[in-house]
Structures are given as C-alpha cells and as structure tokens.
Amino acid sequence: MTQITVKTTCPYDILIGDGLLQRSGELARQVNNGHRALIVTDSNVAPLYSQKVAASFIRAGFETEIFTFPAGEQSKRLDTISKIYTRLAQANFTRKDLLVALGGGVTGDMTGFAAATWLRGIDFIQLPTTLLAQVDSSVGGKTGVDIPQGKNLVGAFRQPVRVVADISTLDTLTHAVFTDGMAEVIKTAAIMDASLFELLMDDRAMSSGSRRDIISRCIDIKRRVVERDEYEGGERKLLNFGHTLGHALEKHYNYSDITHGFAVAVGMNKITAASERRGLTAKGTAAKLELLLKRWGLPVADKACLEDYLSGIRLDKKRAGADIDLVLLRDSGHAFIHTLPMADLASFLAVTGEDET
Ligand code: GLY
C-alpha cells in the first residue's frame, strides 16, 4: 500500500493499493469515531461494491445505510443533494457521523458537497473507483454540483478525512470509462511532469504492473499543488488545463453526450493548438499532445463551433471580471496562466480568418 499525506488546513492520508475496499470500514474507523455512515453511490457502482463496502463498515461498528442515485453527470444537481439531506435527516445524522463517497467523480463531488453543508459540515471519506476520481477528483477537496447555467457552479472546498483508492476497481471499468480517466493522467503530465509525459507515449504504461506507480505519481503532483494553493488563488488553476473549453463542451451537450475526460481531451488539444499558433507554446507541442491523446483513444476535436464554446464559457469560474485565466502549455510538462480579456477570446481560439470546428 502506498500512503501519501496531504498537508492542507486539515491534513489527511491517501491510501493506494489493491483490495482496499474490503477494509474500507476499518480504514474509515481510524479517522472517524461516529455511529453512522451513509454510503453514497450510483447505479453502476452499487451492484459491484456497495454490499462489500457496507459489510466492512458494519464490521467496523458503523450503523450503515446506502443511498444510490442514477449514474451519470445529469444526476450531479441540487435535486440529488436534497435527497441525500432527506436521508441524513431521517437517519438522525449528527456532526460526528460520516458520509462515504463510493464511485467516480460525480459521486465524490456530490457527497463532498453534502458533507460540507449538512449541519454546516461533517466528515466524509472518498472511495474512488474510477481512474479519473483516483488521480484527480477525490483529492483536493473540491466539491459541488452543476446547474443548468454551467458545471460545478455551486460548491464548496471541503477536504475528505481520508481517501482510499483501491486500484483493483480499475479492472471492472469499461474501456471508455478507463480512457476517460486517462485524460486527467495526461493533463497532469502535460502541465507538470515532462518525464511522465514521455513515459505515457508507451501504451503499456498503465499495465497492471505499473499503474499503481503512475496513479501515485499523479496524486503526488496534485498533493503538492493543493498544499501550496488549497483554495485556488494561483497555482492550482494549472490543474484546470483543458477544462475551460472542456466544461463548455459538456454544457453544450447538456452533460449527456460527452464525458468529462473526453471533453477535457478536446479542450486541451484545442487550446494548445491555439496557443502554439499565437507563439505562446513551443513549436511541436500541440502535435505531441495530439499524438498522446490519440494513442490512448481520446478525442482531439469535436463538431461544436466556436460560438458553442464561447457561450459555454460566459459563466466559467476561471473568469475574473472582464478577463479569463487560460491555462496554456509552455511545452509538454510545463504550464502557465495566461490572462486574456474575454473580448479577445474568440480571436485567440479562431483559426485565422474562420472559426475552427
Ligand atoms: N480538478 C482540479 C482541481 O482539483 O483543482
């Protein structure tokens, strides 16, 4: 088992290893001494793991219930949070009790938000079961929901009390869901780790013998960033590489026809092509990134037009007044923030003389 400690305002450990879900109750008990646990999970993950996890929590002395919601980004809304509150009220959850996020990014973000707001804040533990959640969303305390006007526009920073990443859960992911998570692995390499970027050029990099090292490496990069900038005043914005355009694309498709990782892949490719055209990124970087994304089966383009992206960006959190902070690559492995007036974004993104599609 690999252990990484995140030294945020309230420090916590991330445990990474095989077969950890069956010990999840005991691992939760080490950091929470409440009476009750509510396991929040979705309709895909529940049949696979919820009974195993519930049994472990019962063995650890928690009165345990399971809340299951329909899988998919479309469930990530206030309506689902409201249903979680109802369950917490019915079960008399106190400030000492525990919420358990069992699943991918949607589950983690929503459970964290419910934990941040129930009784003004209770403990929650992350049990991420997708690659995307293990390398990115379960770490760092961003929680929230989408509203029709945009993704993650309502939320709170609240760190989990522990993250338990059981990498054997990756074996049950569909190819598409695994590939979705590879977008965040590639993002991490592209912004901060040139040697990881090169390593990923080999498509055996995520074989069962080496994936724990890669996942731990991504988590450790995120740990460093989050420790230095927990509330995203500066450096943490780099983790949003590809996300401004990616979120706009997700919104354009009403959070249903494209997944987060696929949208981010398109976003990373499009913004890097644009910044290389403007001379802000070393020549050849966009081609290398495109090759890497394709190697892992990720999309690099979409039929949405420039106006579709722009309308999705109007309420983006990366906007600051009349400006927007774009995350750009200097080269593969190094990123920086480039602040641009919103009024210049269309020409920044457009291929000379026409809209890029
Ligand atoms: N997913 C980006 C962050 O946690 O800051």
Short mmCIF file of C-alpha atoms and ligand atoms in Angstrom, two decimals:
data_model
loop_
_atom_site.label_atom_id
_atom_site.label_comp_id
_atom_site.label_asym_id
_atom_site.label_seq_id
_atom_site.Cartn_x
_atom_site.Cartn_y
_atom_site.Cartn_z
CA MET A 1 0.00 0.00 0.00
CA THR A 2 1.25 3.49 -0.86
CA GLN A 3 0.44 6.31 1.55
CA ILE A 4 0.52 9.99 0.64
CA THR A 5 -0.25 12.64 3.25
CA VAL A 6 -1.84 15.88 2.08
CA LYS A 7 -0.93 18.75 4.40
CA THR A 8 -3.89 21.03 3.87
CA THR A 9 -5.64 23.00 6.66
CA CYS A 10 -6.96 19.64 7.90
CA PRO A 11 -4.34 17.08 6.78
CA TYR A 12 -5.39 13.63 5.55
CA ASP A 13 -3.94 10.48 4.04
CA ILE A 14 -4.47 8.95 0.63
CA LEU A 15 -4.05 5.17 0.67
CA ILE A 16 -3.43 3.48 -2.68
CA GLY A 17 -3.38 -0.30 -3.12
CA ASP A 18 -5.11 -3.47 -4.25
CA GLY A 19 -8.15 -4.85 -2.41
CA LEU A 20 -8.60 -1.92 -0.01
CA LEU A 21 -12.40 -1.71 -0.35
CA GLN A 22 -12.92 -4.78 1.81
CA ARG A 23 -11.01 -2.98 4.59
CA SER A 24 -12.66 0.39 3.96
CA GLY A 25 -14.71 0.36 7.18
CA GLU A 26 -11.67 -0.29 9.33
CA LEU A 27 -9.69 2.38 7.43
CA ALA A 28 -12.57 4.84 7.97
CA ARG A 29 -12.80 3.96 11.67
CA GLN A 30 -9.17 5.05 12.13
CA VAL A 31 -10.20 8.62 11.25
CA ASN A 32 -13.84 8.89 12.38
CA ASN A 33 -15.48 7.71 15.60
CA GLY A 34 -19.12 8.38 14.71
CA HIS A 35 -22.06 5.95 14.97
CA ARG A 36 -23.49 6.15 11.47
CA ALA A 37 -22.23 6.01 7.91
CA LEU A 38 -24.19 6.76 4.75
CA ILE A 39 -22.61 5.26 1.63
CA VAL A 40 -23.45 7.38 -1.41
CA THR A 41 -23.03 5.57 -4.70
CA ASP A 42 -24.50 5.34 -8.18
CA SER A 43 -26.49 2.70 -10.05
CA ASN A 44 -23.37 1.39 -11.86
CA VAL A 45 -21.16 1.03 -8.81
CA ALA A 46 -23.80 -0.15 -6.30
CA PRO A 47 -24.18 -3.69 -7.71
CA LEU A 48 -20.40 -4.14 -7.84
CA TYR A 49 -19.18 -2.85 -4.49
CA SER A 50 -21.84 -1.41 -2.19
CA GLN A 51 -22.52 -4.65 -0.29
CA LYS A 52 -18.83 -5.37 0.22
CA VAL A 53 -18.23 -1.82 1.49
CA ALA A 54 -21.36 -1.80 3.68
CA ALA A 55 -20.30 -5.11 5.27
CA SER A 56 -16.90 -3.64 6.03
CA PHE A 57 -18.45 -0.54 7.66
CA ILE A 58 -20.81 -2.70 9.72
CA ARG A 59 -17.85 -4.80 10.89
CA ALA A 60 -16.15 -1.55 11.92
CA GLY A 61 -19.16 -0.67 14.11
CA PHE A 62 -20.99 1.86 11.91
CA GLU A 63 -24.77 1.78 11.55
CA THR A 64 -24.65 1.74 7.77
CA GLU A 65 -27.08 2.76 5.03
CA ILE A 66 -26.71 3.02 1.27
CA PHE A 67 -28.03 5.85 -0.92
CA THR A 68 -27.99 5.05 -4.66
CA PHE A 69 -28.67 7.59 -7.41
CA PRO A 70 -28.88 7.09 -11.22
CA ALA A 71 -25.36 7.02 -12.73
CA GLY A 72 -24.29 9.98 -14.87
CA GLU A 73 -23.34 13.65 -14.81
CA GLN A 74 -27.04 14.54 -15.18
CA SER A 75 -27.57 13.42 -11.58
CA LYS A 76 -24.99 15.91 -10.32
CA ARG A 77 -27.53 18.51 -9.28
CA LEU A 78 -29.15 20.07 -6.23
CA ASP A 79 -32.13 17.79 -6.51
CA THR A 80 -29.93 14.76 -5.69
CA ILE A 81 -28.26 16.63 -2.83
CA SER A 82 -31.69 17.37 -1.46
CA LYS A 83 -32.50 13.64 -1.46
CA ILE A 84 -29.25 12.95 0.43
CA TYR A 85 -30.24 15.58 3.05
CA THR A 86 -33.60 13.84 3.46
CA ARG A 87 -31.86 10.50 4.15
CA LEU A 88 -29.47 12.15 6.60
CA ALA A 89 -32.39 13.77 8.43
CA GLN A 90 -34.38 10.51 8.53
CA ALA A 91 -31.35 8.68 9.96
CA ASN A 92 -30.64 11.47 12.52
CA PHE A 93 -27.13 12.11 11.28
CA THR A 94 -25.14 14.18 13.76
CA ARG A 95 -21.95 16.16 13.32
CA LYS A 96 -19.88 13.12 14.36
CA ASP A 97 -21.25 10.80 11.65
CA LEU A 98 -19.71 10.01 8.30
CA LEU A 99 -20.56 10.25 4.62
CA VAL A 100 -18.86 7.80 2.27
CA ALA A 101 -18.37 8.57 -1.43
CA LEU A 102 -18.16 5.25 -3.28
CA GLY A 103 -17.68 5.77 -7.01
CA GLY A 104 -16.38 8.23 -9.58
CA GLY A 105 -16.12 11.99 -9.82
CA VAL A 106 -19.85 12.72 -9.77
CA THR A 107 -20.33 10.69 -6.59
CA GLY A 108 -17.29 12.24 -4.89
CA ASP A 109 -18.22 15.83 -5.77
CA MET A 110 -21.82 15.43 -4.60
CA THR A 111 -21.04 13.51 -1.43
CA GLY A 112 -18.40 16.08 -0.54
CA PHE A 113 -20.88 18.89 -1.08
CA ALA A 114 -23.49 17.20 1.08
CA ALA A 115 -20.82 16.69 3.76
CA ALA A 116 -19.70 20.34 3.51
CA THR A 117 -23.23 21.61 4.05
CA TRP A 118 -25.03 19.10 6.31
CA LEU A 119 -25.09 20.66 9.80
CA ARG A 120 -22.50 23.11 8.38
CA GLY A 121 -20.01 20.33 7.81
CA ILE A 122 -19.44 16.68 8.71
CA ASP A 123 -16.67 14.19 7.84
CA PHE A 124 -16.59 12.36 4.53
CA ILE A 125 -14.29 9.73 3.11
CA GLN A 126 -13.55 9.18 -0.56
CA LEU A 127 -13.52 5.65 -2.00
CA PRO A 128 -12.80 6.46 -5.67
CA THR A 129 -13.49 3.59 -8.08
CA THR A 130 -12.61 5.22 -11.42
CA LEU A 131 -9.23 6.28 -12.73
CA LEU A 132 -10.44 9.86 -13.07
CA ALA A 133 -11.54 10.01 -9.44
CA GLN A 134 -8.37 8.31 -8.18
CA VAL A 135 -5.91 10.61 -9.94
CA ASP A 136 -7.85 13.83 -9.68
CA SER A 137 -11.30 14.49 -8.30
CA SER A 138 -11.09 12.61 -4.97
CA VAL A 139 -8.04 14.62 -3.93
CA GLY A 140 -8.04 18.29 -3.01
CA GLY A 141 -11.46 18.96 -1.57
CA LYS A 142 -13.35 20.46 -4.50
CA THR A 143 -17.00 19.54 -4.07
CA GLY A 144 -20.12 20.69 -5.85
CA VAL A 145 -22.91 20.28 -8.34
CA ASP A 146 -23.83 21.52 -11.80
CA ILE A 147 -26.70 23.90 -12.53
CA PRO A 148 -28.27 24.44 -15.98
CA GLN A 149 -26.07 27.53 -16.46
CA GLY A 150 -22.80 25.63 -16.01
CA LYS A 151 -20.71 22.90 -14.47
CA ASN A 152 -19.64 22.99 -10.80
CA LEU A 153 -21.04 26.49 -10.37
CA VAL A 154 -22.31 25.66 -6.87
CA GLY A 155 -19.88 24.08 -4.46
CA ALA A 156 -17.51 24.31 -1.53
CA PHE A 157 -13.96 23.43 -0.63
CA ARG A 158 -14.00 20.62 1.92
CA GLN A 159 -11.21 18.11 2.30
CA PRO A 160 -12.09 14.45 2.93
CA VAL A 161 -10.84 12.85 6.15
CA ARG A 162 -9.22 10.08 4.10
CA VAL A 163 -9.03 8.83 0.50
CA VAL A 164 -8.86 5.06 -0.07
CA ALA A 165 -8.04 4.27 -3.71
CA ASP A 166 -8.48 0.55 -4.37
CA ILE A 167 -6.84 0.16 -7.76
CA SER A 168 -8.32 -3.29 -8.32
CA THR A 169 -11.59 -1.45 -9.07
CA LEU A 170 -10.00 -0.34 -12.34
CA ASP A 171 -10.39 -3.93 -13.56
CA THR A 172 -14.18 -3.54 -13.73
CA LEU A 173 -14.16 -0.26 -15.68
CA THR A 174 -15.33 -0.28 -19.27
CA HIS A 175 -12.69 0.72 -21.79
CA ALA A 176 -14.46 4.07 -22.28
CA VAL A 177 -14.51 4.91 -18.57
CA PHE A 178 -10.84 3.96 -18.18
CA THR A 179 -9.96 6.08 -21.24
CA ASP A 180 -11.93 8.97 -19.76
CA GLY A 181 -9.61 8.90 -16.73
CA MET A 182 -6.54 8.85 -18.94
CA ALA A 183 -7.39 12.42 -19.95
CA GLU A 184 -6.64 13.56 -16.37
CA VAL A 185 -3.45 11.45 -16.26
CA ILE A 186 -2.28 13.09 -19.49
CA LYS A 187 -3.33 16.50 -18.17
CA THR A 188 -1.20 16.03 -15.06
CA ALA A 189 1.82 15.02 -17.14
CA ALA A 190 1.30 17.83 -19.64
CA ILE A 191 1.23 20.58 -17.04
CA MET A 192 3.91 19.39 -14.61
CA ASP A 193 5.81 16.23 -15.43
CA ALA A 194 7.74 16.05 -18.71
CA SER A 195 9.16 12.62 -17.93
CA LEU A 196 5.70 11.19 -17.18
CA PHE A 197 4.54 12.70 -20.48
CA GLU A 198 7.29 10.75 -22.28
CA LEU A 199 6.53 7.59 -20.30
CA LEU A 200 2.88 7.72 -21.38
CA MET A 201 3.95 7.63 -25.03
CA ASP A 202 4.34 3.90 -24.36
CA ASP A 203 0.82 2.47 -24.29
CA ARG A 204 1.94 -0.25 -21.84
CA ALA A 205 2.47 2.46 -19.20
CA MET A 206 -0.82 1.60 -17.46
CA SER A 207 -0.35 -2.18 -17.37
CA SER A 208 -1.28 -3.79 -14.09
CA GLY A 209 2.39 -3.88 -13.02
CA SER A 210 2.96 -0.14 -13.34
CA ARG A 211 -0.39 1.58 -12.90
CA ARG A 212 -0.02 1.98 -9.13
CA ASP A 213 3.19 3.97 -9.69
CA ILE A 214 1.59 6.18 -12.33
CA ILE A 215 -1.52 6.80 -10.22
CA SER A 216 0.60 7.57 -7.14
CA ARG A 217 2.75 9.91 -9.20
CA CYS A 218 -0.31 11.84 -10.43
CA ILE A 219 -1.74 12.01 -6.91
CA ASP A 220 1.56 13.25 -5.54
CA ILE A 221 1.72 16.04 -8.12
CA LYS A 222 -1.79 17.07 -7.18
CA ARG A 223 -0.88 16.89 -3.47
CA ARG A 224 1.99 19.32 -3.98
CA VAL A 225 -0.18 21.80 -5.84
CA VAL A 226 -3.08 21.58 -3.38
CA GLU A 227 -0.76 22.01 -0.37
CA ARG A 228 0.66 25.19 -1.89
CA ASP A 229 -2.68 26.60 -3.05
CA GLU A 230 -5.63 24.89 -1.34
CA TYR A 231 -8.23 27.47 -2.38
CA GLU A 232 -7.09 28.02 -5.98
CA GLY A 233 -5.73 31.53 -5.65
CA GLY A 234 -2.97 30.83 -8.18
CA GLU A 235 -1.00 27.68 -8.97
CA ARG A 236 -3.96 25.30 -8.53
CA LYS A 237 -5.55 26.89 -11.59
CA LEU A 238 -2.98 24.95 -13.63
CA LEU A 239 -4.95 21.77 -12.84
CA ASN A 240 -7.74 23.23 -14.95
CA PHE A 241 -5.76 22.78 -18.18
CA GLY A 242 -8.26 21.92 -20.92
CA HIS A 243 -11.20 22.40 -18.56
CA THR A 244 -12.46 25.82 -19.72
CA LEU A 245 -13.20 24.51 -23.20
CA GLY A 246 -14.00 21.05 -21.84
CA HIS A 247 -16.67 22.34 -19.47
CA ALA A 248 -18.14 24.46 -22.29
CA LEU A 249 -18.38 21.34 -24.44
CA GLU A 250 -20.01 19.31 -21.66
CA LYS A 251 -22.56 22.08 -21.21
CA HIS A 252 -23.14 22.30 -24.97
CA TYR A 253 -24.06 18.59 -24.92
CA ASN A 254 -26.20 19.05 -21.83
CA TYR A 255 -23.86 16.81 -19.77
CA SER A 256 -25.09 13.74 -21.59
CA ASP A 257 -23.42 13.09 -24.94
CA ILE A 258 -19.80 13.60 -23.89
CA THR A 259 -17.99 12.58 -20.70
CA HIS A 260 -15.75 14.89 -18.67
CA GLY A 261 -12.44 13.30 -19.70
CA PHE A 262 -13.33 13.22 -23.38
CA ALA A 263 -14.38 16.89 -23.26
CA VAL A 264 -11.16 17.84 -21.43
CA ALA A 265 -9.11 15.98 -24.05
CA VAL A 266 -10.71 18.06 -26.82
CA GLY A 267 -10.22 21.19 -24.69
CA MET A 268 -6.50 20.50 -24.08
CA ASN A 269 -5.90 19.85 -27.75
CA LYS A 270 -7.80 22.90 -28.96
CA ILE A 271 -6.27 25.39 -26.51
CA THR A 272 -2.76 24.09 -27.18
CA ALA A 273 -3.19 24.36 -30.95
CA ALA A 274 -4.41 27.94 -30.45
CA SER A 275 -1.58 28.94 -28.10
CA GLU A 276 1.04 27.42 -30.39
CA ARG A 277 -0.43 29.43 -33.30
CA ARG A 278 -0.02 32.57 -31.16
CA GLY A 279 3.61 31.71 -30.39
CA LEU A 280 2.96 31.13 -26.67
CA THR A 281 3.74 27.41 -26.78
CA ALA A 282 6.90 25.75 -28.11
CA LYS A 283 6.55 24.53 -31.69
CA GLY A 284 5.68 20.85 -31.93
CA THR A 285 3.97 20.69 -28.51
CA ALA A 286 0.44 20.57 -29.95
CA ALA A 287 1.38 17.72 -32.30
CA LYS A 288 2.95 15.73 -29.43
CA LEU A 289 -0.09 16.24 -27.24
CA GLU A 290 -2.43 15.26 -30.06
CA LEU A 291 -0.42 12.09 -30.66
CA LEU A 292 -0.54 11.16 -26.98
CA LEU A 293 -4.29 11.76 -26.70
CA LYS A 294 -4.94 9.66 -29.80
CA ARG A 295 -2.63 6.92 -28.53
CA TRP A 296 -4.92 6.48 -25.52
CA GLY A 297 -8.08 6.59 -27.64
CA LEU A 298 -9.12 10.10 -26.61
CA PRO A 299 -10.84 12.54 -28.99
CA VAL A 300 -8.92 15.60 -30.19
CA ALA A 301 -11.70 17.50 -32.00
CA ASP A 302 -15.44 17.97 -31.93
CA LYS A 303 -18.05 19.34 -34.29
CA ALA A 304 -19.07 22.12 -31.86
CA CYS A 305 -18.36 25.56 -33.33
CA LEU A 306 -16.55 28.50 -31.78
CA GLU A 307 -19.79 30.17 -30.67
CA ASP A 308 -20.82 26.97 -28.85
CA TYR A 309 -17.62 27.16 -26.81
CA LEU A 310 -17.92 30.89 -26.18
CA SER A 311 -21.48 30.68 -24.92
CA GLY A 312 -20.44 27.89 -22.53
CA ILE A 313 -17.58 29.98 -21.14
CA ARG A 314 -19.58 33.06 -20.15
CA LEU A 315 -20.17 31.82 -16.58
CA ASP A 316 -16.90 29.89 -16.22
CA LYS A 317 -15.23 30.15 -12.81
CA LYS A 318 -11.90 30.90 -14.47
CA ARG A 319 -13.30 34.29 -15.46
CA ALA A 320 -12.13 37.22 -13.38
CA GLY A 321 -14.12 40.37 -14.18
CA ALA A 322 -13.65 41.18 -17.85
CA ASP A 323 -10.74 38.73 -18.15
CA ILE A 324 -10.33 34.97 -18.27
CA ASP A 325 -7.40 32.93 -16.97
CA LEU A 326 -6.37 30.40 -19.59
CA VAL A 327 -4.04 27.54 -18.73
CA LEU A 328 -1.52 27.08 -21.52
CA LEU A 329 1.48 24.84 -22.04
CA ARG A 330 4.92 26.34 -22.43
CA ASP A 331 5.90 22.86 -23.67
CA SER A 332 4.93 19.30 -22.72
CA GLY A 333 5.46 19.18 -18.96
CA HIS A 334 5.21 22.89 -18.13
CA ALA A 335 2.11 25.07 -17.88
CA PHE A 336 1.41 28.72 -17.13
CA ILE A 337 -1.56 31.05 -16.72
CA HIS A 338 -2.27 33.49 -19.50
CA THR A 339 -4.83 36.18 -18.66
CA LEU A 340 -6.80 37.37 -21.64
CA PRO A 341 -9.62 39.92 -21.98
CA MET A 342 -12.82 37.97 -22.65
CA ALA A 343 -13.29 40.17 -25.71
CA ASP A 344 -10.13 38.65 -27.25
CA LEU A 345 -11.01 35.01 -26.60
CA ALA A 346 -12.83 34.46 -29.91
CA SER A 347 -9.86 35.63 -31.98
CA PHE A 348 -7.44 33.70 -29.72
CA LEU A 349 -9.29 30.45 -30.42
CA ALA A 350 -10.17 31.02 -34.05
CA VAL A 351 -8.07 29.70 -36.86
CA THR A 352 -7.06 32.80 -38.88
CA GLY A 353 -9.98 34.13 -40.84
CA GLU A 354 -12.53 31.49 -39.79
CA ASP A 355 -13.97 29.62 -36.87
CA GLU A 356 -12.23 26.41 -36.07
CA THR A 357 -14.51 23.40 -35.82
N1 GLY B 1 -9.59 19.11 -10.69
C1 GLY B 1 -8.85 20.28 -10.46
C2 GLY B 1 -8.63 20.60 -9.03
O1 GLY B 1 -8.96 19.81 -8.15
O2 GLY B 1 -8.14 21.66 -8.72
#
